[in-house]
Short mmCIF file of C-alpha atoms in Angstrom, two decimals:
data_model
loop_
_atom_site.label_atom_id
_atom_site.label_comp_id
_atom_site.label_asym_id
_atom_site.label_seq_id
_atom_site.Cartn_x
_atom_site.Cartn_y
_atom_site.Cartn_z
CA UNK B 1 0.00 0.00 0.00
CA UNK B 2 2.85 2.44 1.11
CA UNK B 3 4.29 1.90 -2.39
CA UNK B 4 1.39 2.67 -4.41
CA UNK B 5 1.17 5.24 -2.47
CA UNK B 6 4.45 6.98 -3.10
CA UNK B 7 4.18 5.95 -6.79
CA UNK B 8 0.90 8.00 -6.90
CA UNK B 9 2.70 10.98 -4.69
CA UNK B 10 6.05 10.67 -6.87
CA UNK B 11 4.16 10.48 -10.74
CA UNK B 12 1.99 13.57 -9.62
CA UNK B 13 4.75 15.41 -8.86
CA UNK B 14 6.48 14.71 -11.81
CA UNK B 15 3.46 15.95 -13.50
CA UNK B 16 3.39 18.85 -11.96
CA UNK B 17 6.85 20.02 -12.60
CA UNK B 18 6.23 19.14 -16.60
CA UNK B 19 3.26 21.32 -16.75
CA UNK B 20 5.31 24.03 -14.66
CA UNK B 21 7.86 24.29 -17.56
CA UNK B 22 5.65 24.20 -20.00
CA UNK B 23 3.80 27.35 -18.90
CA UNK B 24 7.18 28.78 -19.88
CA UNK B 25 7.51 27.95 -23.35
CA UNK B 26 3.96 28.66 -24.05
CA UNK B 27 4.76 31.60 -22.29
CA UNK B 28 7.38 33.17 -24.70
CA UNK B 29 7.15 36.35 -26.87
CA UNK B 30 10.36 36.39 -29.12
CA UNK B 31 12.18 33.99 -31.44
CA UNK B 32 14.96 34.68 -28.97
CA UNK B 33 13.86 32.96 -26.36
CA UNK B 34 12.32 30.27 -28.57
CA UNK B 35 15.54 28.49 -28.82
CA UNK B 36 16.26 28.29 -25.32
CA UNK B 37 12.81 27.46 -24.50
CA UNK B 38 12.89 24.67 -26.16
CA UNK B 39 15.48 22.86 -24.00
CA UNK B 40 12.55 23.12 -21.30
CA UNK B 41 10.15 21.39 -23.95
CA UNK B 42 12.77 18.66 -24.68
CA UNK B 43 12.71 18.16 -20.41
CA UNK B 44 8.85 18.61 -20.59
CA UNK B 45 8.79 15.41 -22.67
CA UNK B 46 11.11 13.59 -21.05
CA UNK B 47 8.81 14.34 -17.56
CA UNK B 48 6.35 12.68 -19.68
CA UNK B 49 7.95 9.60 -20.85
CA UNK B 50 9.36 8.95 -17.43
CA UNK B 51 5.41 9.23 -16.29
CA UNK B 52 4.22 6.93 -19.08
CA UNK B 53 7.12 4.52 -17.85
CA UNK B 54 6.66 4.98 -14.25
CA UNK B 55 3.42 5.19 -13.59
CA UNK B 56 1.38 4.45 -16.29
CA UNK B 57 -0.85 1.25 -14.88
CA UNK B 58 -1.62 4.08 -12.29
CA UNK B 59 -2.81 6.72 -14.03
CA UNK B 60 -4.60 5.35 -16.73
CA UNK B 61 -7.84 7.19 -15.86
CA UNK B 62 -5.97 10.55 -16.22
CA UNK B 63 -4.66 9.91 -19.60
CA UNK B 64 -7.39 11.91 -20.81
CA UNK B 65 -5.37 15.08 -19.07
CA UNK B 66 -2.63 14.30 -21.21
CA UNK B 67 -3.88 14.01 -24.43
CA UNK B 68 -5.28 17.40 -24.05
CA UNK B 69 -1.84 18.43 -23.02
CA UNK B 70 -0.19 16.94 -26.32
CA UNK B 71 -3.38 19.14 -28.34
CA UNK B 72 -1.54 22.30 -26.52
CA UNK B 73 2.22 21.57 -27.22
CA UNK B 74 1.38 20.21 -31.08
CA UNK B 75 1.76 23.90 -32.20
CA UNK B 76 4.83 24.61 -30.73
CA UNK B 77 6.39 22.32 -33.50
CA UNK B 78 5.96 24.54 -36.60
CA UNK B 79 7.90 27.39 -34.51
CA UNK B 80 10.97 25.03 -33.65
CA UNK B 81 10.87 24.28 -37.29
CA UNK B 82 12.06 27.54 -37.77
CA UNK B 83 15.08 27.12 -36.52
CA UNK B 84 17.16 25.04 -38.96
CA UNK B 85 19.99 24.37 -36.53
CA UNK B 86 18.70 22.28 -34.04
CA UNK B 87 16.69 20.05 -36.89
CA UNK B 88 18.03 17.04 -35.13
CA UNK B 89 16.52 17.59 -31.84
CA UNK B 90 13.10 19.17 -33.22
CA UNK B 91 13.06 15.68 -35.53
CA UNK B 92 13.60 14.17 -32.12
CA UNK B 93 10.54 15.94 -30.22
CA UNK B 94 8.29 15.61 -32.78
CA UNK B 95 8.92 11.52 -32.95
CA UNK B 96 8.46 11.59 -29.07
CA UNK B 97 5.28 13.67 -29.04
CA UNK B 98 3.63 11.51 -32.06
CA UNK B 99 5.05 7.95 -29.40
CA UNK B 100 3.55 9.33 -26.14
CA UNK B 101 0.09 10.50 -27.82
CA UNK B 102 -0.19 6.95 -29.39
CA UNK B 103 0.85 5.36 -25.55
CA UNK B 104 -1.91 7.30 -24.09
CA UNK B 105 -4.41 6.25 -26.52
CA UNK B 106 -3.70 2.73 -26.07
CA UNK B 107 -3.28 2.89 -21.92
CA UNK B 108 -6.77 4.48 -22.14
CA UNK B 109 -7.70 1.43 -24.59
CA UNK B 110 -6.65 -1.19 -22.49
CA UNK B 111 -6.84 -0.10 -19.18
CA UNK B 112 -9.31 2.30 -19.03
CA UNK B 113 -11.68 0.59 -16.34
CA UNK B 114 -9.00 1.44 -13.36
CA UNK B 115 -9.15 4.92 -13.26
CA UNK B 116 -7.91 6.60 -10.51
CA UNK B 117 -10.86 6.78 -8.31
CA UNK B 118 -11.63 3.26 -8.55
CA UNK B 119 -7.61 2.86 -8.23
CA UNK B 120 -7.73 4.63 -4.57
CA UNK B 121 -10.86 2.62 -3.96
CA UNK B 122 -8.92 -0.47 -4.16
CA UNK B 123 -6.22 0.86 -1.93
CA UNK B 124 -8.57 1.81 0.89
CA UNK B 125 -10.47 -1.66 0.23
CA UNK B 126 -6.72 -3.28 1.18
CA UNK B 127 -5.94 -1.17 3.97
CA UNK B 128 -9.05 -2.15 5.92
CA UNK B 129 -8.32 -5.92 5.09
CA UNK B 130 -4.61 -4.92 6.54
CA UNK B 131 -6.74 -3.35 9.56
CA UNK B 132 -8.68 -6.39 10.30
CA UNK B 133 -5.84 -8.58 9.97
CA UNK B 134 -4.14 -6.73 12.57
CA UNK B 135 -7.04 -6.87 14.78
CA UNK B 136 -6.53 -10.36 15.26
CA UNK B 137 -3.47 -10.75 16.67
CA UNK B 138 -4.49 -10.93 20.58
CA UNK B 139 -2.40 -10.11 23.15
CA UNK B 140 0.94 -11.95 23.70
CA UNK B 141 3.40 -12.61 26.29
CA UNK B 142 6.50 -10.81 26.35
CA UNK B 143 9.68 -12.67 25.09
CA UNK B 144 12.21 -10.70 23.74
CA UNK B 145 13.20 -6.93 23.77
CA UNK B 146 15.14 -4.80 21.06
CA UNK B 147 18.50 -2.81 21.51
CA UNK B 148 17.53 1.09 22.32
CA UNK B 149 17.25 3.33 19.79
CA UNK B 150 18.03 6.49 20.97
CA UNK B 151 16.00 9.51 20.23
CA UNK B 152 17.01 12.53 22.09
CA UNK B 153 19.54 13.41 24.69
CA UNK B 154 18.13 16.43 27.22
CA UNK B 155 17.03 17.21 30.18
CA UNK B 156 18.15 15.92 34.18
CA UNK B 157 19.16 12.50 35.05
CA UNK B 158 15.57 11.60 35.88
CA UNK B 159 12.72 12.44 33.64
CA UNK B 160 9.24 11.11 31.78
CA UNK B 161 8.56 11.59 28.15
CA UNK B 162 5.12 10.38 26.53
CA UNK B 163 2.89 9.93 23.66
CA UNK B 164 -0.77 9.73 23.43
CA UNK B 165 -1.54 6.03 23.98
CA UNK B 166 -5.07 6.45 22.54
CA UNK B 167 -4.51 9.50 20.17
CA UNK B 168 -5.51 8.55 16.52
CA UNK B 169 -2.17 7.41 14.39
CA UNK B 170 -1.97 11.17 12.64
CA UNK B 171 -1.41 12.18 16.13
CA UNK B 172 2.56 12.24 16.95
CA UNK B 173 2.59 14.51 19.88
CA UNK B 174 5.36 14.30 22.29
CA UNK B 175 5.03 15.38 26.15
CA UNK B 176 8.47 15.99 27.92
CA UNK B 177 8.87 16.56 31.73
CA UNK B 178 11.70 16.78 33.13
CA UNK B 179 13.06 16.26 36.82
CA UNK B 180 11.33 14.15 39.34
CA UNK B 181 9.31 16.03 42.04
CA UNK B 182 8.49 19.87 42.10
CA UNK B 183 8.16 20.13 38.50
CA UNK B 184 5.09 21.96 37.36
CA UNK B 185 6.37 22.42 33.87
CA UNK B 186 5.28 20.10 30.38
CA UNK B 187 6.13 20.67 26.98
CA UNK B 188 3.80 19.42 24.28
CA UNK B 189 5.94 19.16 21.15
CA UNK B 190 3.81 18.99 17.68
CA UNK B 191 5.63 15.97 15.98
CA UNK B 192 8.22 13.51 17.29
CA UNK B 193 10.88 15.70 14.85
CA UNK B 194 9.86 18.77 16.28
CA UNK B 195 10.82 17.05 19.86
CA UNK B 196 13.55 15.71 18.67
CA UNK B 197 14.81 19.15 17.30
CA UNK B 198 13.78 20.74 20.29
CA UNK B 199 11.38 23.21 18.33
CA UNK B 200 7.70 23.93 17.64
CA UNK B 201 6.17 23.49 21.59
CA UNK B 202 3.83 25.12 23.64
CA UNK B 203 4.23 24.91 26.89
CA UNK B 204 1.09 23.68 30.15
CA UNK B 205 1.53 25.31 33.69
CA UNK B 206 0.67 22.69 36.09
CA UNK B 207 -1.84 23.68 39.02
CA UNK B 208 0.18 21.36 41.06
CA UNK B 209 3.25 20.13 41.08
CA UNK B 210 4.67 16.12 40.53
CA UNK B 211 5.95 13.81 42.26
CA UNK B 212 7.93 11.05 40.38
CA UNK B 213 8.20 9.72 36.87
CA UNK B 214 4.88 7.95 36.28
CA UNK B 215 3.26 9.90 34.59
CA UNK B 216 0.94 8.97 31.72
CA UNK B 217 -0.58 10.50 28.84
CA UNK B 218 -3.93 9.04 28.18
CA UNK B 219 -6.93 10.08 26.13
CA UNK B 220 -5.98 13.81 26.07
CA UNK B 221 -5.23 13.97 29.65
CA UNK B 222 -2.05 13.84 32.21
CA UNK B 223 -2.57 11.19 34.52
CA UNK B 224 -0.03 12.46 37.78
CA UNK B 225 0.81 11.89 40.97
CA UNK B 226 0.73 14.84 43.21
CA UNK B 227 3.78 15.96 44.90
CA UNK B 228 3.94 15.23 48.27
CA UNK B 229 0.67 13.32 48.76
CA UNK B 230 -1.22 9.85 47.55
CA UNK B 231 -3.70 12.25 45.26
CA UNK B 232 -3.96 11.66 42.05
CA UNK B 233 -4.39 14.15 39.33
CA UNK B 234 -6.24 14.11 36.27
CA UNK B 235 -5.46 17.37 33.85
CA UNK B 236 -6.92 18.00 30.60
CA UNK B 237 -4.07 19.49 28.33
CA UNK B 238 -6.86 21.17 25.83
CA UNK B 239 -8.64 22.95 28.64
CA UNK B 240 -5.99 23.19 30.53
CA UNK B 241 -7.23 22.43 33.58
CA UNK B 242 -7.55 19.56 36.22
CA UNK B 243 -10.40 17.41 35.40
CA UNK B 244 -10.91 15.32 38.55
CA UNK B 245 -7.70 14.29 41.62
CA UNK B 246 -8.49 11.48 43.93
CA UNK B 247 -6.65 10.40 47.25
CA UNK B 248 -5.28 6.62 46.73
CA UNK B 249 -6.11 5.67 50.29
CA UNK B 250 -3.49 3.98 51.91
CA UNK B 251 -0.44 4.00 49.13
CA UNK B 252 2.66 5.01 50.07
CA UNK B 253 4.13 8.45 48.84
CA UNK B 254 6.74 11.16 49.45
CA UNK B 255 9.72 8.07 48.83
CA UNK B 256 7.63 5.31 51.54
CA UNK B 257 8.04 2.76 48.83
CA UNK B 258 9.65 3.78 45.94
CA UNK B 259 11.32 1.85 43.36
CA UNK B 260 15.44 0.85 43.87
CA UNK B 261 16.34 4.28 42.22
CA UNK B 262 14.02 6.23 45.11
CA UNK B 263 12.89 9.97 43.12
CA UNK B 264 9.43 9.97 44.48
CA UNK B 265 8.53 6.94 42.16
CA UNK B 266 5.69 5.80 45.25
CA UNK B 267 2.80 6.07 42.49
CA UNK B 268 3.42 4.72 38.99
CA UNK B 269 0.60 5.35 36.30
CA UNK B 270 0.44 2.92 33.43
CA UNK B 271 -1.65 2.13 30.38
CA UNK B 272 -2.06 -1.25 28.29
CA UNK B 273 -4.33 -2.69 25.69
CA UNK B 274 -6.82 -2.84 29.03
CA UNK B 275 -6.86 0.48 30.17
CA UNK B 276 -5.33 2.68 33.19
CA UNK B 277 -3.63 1.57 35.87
CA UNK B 278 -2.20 2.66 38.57
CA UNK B 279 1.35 0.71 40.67
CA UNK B 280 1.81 1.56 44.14
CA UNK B 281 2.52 -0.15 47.39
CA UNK B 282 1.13 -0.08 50.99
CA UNK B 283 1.96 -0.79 54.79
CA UNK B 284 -1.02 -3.30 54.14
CA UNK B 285 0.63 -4.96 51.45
CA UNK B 286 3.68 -5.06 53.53
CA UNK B 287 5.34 -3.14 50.69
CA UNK B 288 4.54 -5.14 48.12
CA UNK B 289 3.61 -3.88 44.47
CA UNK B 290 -0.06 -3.56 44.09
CA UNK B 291 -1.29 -3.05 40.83
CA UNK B 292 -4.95 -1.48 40.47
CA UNK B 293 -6.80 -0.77 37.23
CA UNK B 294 -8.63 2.39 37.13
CA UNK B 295 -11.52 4.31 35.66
CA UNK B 296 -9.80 6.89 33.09
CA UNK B 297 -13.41 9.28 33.94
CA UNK B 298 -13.08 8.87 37.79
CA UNK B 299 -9.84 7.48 39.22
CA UNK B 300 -11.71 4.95 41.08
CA UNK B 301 -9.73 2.05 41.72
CA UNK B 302 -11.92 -0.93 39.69
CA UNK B 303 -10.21 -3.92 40.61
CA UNK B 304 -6.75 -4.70 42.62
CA UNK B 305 -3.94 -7.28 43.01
CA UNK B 306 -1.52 -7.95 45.26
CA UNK B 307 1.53 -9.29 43.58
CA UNK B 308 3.49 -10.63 46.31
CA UNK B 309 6.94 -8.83 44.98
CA UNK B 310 8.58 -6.09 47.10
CA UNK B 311 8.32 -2.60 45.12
CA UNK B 312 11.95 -1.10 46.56
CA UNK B 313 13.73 -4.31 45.20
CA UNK B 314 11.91 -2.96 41.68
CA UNK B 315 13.88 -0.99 39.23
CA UNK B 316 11.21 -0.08 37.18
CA UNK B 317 7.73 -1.73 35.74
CA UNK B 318 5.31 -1.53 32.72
CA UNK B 319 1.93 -3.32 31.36
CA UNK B 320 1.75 -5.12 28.79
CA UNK B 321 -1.71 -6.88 27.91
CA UNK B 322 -3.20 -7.38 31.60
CA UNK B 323 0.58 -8.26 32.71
CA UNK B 324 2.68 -6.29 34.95
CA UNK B 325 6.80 -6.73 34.46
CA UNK B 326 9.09 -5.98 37.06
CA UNK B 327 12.97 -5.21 36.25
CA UNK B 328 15.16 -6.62 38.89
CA UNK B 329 17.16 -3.17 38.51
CA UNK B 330 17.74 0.20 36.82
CA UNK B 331 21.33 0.27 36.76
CA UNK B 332 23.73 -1.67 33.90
CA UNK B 333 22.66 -5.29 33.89
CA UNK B 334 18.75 -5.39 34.47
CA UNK B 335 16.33 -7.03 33.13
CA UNK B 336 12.89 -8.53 33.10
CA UNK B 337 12.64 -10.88 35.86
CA UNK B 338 8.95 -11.04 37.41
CA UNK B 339 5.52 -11.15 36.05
CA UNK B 340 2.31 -11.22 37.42
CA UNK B 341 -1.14 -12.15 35.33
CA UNK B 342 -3.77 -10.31 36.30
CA UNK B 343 -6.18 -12.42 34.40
CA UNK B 344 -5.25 -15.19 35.82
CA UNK B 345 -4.14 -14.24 39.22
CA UNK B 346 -0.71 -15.67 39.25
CA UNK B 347 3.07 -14.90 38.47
CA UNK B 348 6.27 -16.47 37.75
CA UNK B 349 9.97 -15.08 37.52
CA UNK B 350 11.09 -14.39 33.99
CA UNK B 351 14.80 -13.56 32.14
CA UNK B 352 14.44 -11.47 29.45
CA UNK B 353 17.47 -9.16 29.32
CA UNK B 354 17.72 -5.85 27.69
CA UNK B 355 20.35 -3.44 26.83
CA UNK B 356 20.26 -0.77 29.68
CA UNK B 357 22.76 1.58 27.44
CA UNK B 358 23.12 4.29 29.98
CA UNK B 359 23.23 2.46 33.39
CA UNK B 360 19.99 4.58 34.95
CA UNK B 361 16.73 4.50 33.70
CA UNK B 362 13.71 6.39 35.88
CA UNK B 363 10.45 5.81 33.85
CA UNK B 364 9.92 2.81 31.60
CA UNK B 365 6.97 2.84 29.98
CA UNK B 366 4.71 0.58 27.65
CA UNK B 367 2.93 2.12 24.78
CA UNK B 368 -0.14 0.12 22.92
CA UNK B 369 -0.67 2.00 20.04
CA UNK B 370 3.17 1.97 18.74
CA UNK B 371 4.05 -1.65 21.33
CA UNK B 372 6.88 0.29 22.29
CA UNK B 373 8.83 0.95 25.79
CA UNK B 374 9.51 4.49 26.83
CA UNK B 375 12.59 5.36 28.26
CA UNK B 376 14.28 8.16 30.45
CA UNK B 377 17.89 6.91 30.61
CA UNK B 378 20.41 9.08 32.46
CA UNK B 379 18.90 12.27 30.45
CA UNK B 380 18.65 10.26 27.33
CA UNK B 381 15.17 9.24 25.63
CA UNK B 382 15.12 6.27 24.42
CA UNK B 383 12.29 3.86 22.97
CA UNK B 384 12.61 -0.32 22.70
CA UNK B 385 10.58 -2.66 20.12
CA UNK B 386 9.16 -5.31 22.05
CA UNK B 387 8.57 -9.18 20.78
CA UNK B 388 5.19 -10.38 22.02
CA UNK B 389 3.93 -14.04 21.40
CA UNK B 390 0.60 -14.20 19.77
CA UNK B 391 -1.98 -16.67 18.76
CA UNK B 392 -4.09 -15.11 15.67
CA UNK B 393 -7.49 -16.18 15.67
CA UNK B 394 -9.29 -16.48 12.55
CA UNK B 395 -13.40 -15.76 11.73
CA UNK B 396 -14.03 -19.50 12.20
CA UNK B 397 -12.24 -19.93 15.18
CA UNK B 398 -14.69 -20.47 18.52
#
């Protein structure tokens, strides 16, 4: 699809830069300029050919366009004619002009049904087959993740940096907030080349200020925890104001039961293929990780689970599918080494190592709409692929 695509985008062009030049030969007033002008009519036709070669089982439906085009440059022959000189080349043009009309006439002969509506018919037709196909690979389980690719280096040591999980495709926003508690400031970069640039952002005031990495971007909303306390925060970016804050009774805050790298990491916000959710710990829990999945309208906690695995002796954690995985660290070394199902109730200890590049990482994240992992690395943003295990079901499948 991509390349029919960018044979449709690249032929067009083409076009358009062919009719551009013409405009100038058609354009002149003196037998002067005639003879240079006709250089640009030689490079006219040759735009042409290369269209007729390129393209031509694409734009069959528009060959009408061209013939009318050839009725327009036919007279410019008699007044190269005049110009004795150059009878090689005019000999030449006038061959090529006579070759392309007779092409068009038999493209619009033989392939005449596929014009280019029906043509971008078909290719909207196979993207939604593409679509559904997609739609049926379930979730997986985890198995293997990528080296890091390494998108921008800014900022503190410690830092989050976001997408839109549920933001439509066209959407490439980039939110970047940097430091760990206190901060009040987030930039909302238009395009993931703006952010990496540094250029083209507007800049949201928070009411209050954050505690922490976990932040989340979700829906058009900031999903935060605020500083100092177990509240919280729910703030819409296009209003620009906080849409709802909720106490999470009982979790830890203010470093009670952070993860191994400490920063105020008490509350960690997360979103998966399921939803929101929310990682904390309590004195309940005897300071184990409890993962809780969340209304994105509310904050109320919906459901809860107590994983059994101590949050300090965490380096870091993400969702992926209804799973929760724990890194064993955040310095050089880590990797993925507990998971709990919270469909099923039950864990088991993994090894799935991963290239920690620059030895610190204080927010890993999952995304769902891109299945990538999120990274602030020692001032570095950085983004993993992740290999997840499917089972595609097909229509006749129970």
């Amino acid at each position: 699809v991509s390349l029919l695509i960018l044979s449709l985008f690249s032929v067009h062009v083409g076009y358009m830069l062919c009719i551009k030049n013409s405009s100038l030969v058609e354009s002149a007033s003196s037998h002067g300029q005639i003879v240079t002008k006709s250089e640009i009519f030689k490079k006219k036709l040759n735009c042409h050919l290369i269209r007729n070669g390129v393209g031509s089982h694409v734009w069959a439906g528009r060959g009408g366009e061209l013939k009318d085009k050839m009725t327009e440059l036919m007279p410019l022959i008699p007044v190269l004619d005049q110009y004795k000189s150059d009878t090689r080349t005019i000999v030449q043009l006038k061959e090529e002009v006579r070759n392309l009309s007779g092409s068009l006439l038999q493209i619009q002969e033989e392939m005449g049904a596929y014009d280019y509506e029906e043509l971008q018919q078909r290719v909207l037709i196979l993207e939604a087959r593409l679509h559904a196909c997609m739609q049926k690979l379930g979730c997986g389980k985890l198995t293997g993740i990528s080296n890091p690719i390494t998108i921008r280096a800014s900022g503190s040591r410690f830092g989050s940096w976001m997408t839109d999980t549920m933001a439509p495709s066209s959407d490439s926003r980039v939110w970047y907030m940097d430091g760990y508690y206190k901060g009040r400031r987030v930039l909302e970069y238009r395009t993931l080349n703006d952010f990496i640039t540094g250029q083209n952002f507007v800049q949201h005031l928070l009411p209050h200020p954050w505690a922490g990495t976990g932040h989340v971007v979700f829906n058009g909303s900031l999903y935060y925890n605020k500083y100092q306390s177990n509240i919280v925060v729910k703030y819409h970016f296009r209003s620009r104001s906080i849409v709802v804050q909720r106490s999470l009774n009982t979790a830890g805050y203010n470093n009670t039961f952070p993860y191994s790298w400490g920063g105020f990491s008490d509350i960690d916000f997360m979103v998966d293929e399921n939803g929101l959710w929310a990682v904390y710990t309590t004195n309940q829990n005897a300071g184990n990780i409890v993962v809780s999945r969340m209304d994105p309208m509310t904050l109320e906690i919906l459901r809860s689970w107590d994983t059994g695995y101590p949050k300090r002796s965490a380096g870091e954690s993400f969702m992926i599918c209804g799973t929760l995985y724990v890194t064993n660290s955040h310095l050089a070394g880590a990797k993925i080494y507990f998971a709990y199902y919270t469909n099923t109730s039950s864990y088991e200890y993994t090894d799935i190592p991963f290239h920690n590049q620059y030895s610190h990482i204080s927010m890993l994240d999952y995304n769902p709409r891109e299945r990538v992992l999120y990274t602030w690395n020692n001032g570095h943003q950085v983004i993993y692929n992740v290999t997840l295990f499917h089972v595609i079901k097909t229509s006749g499948e129970l």
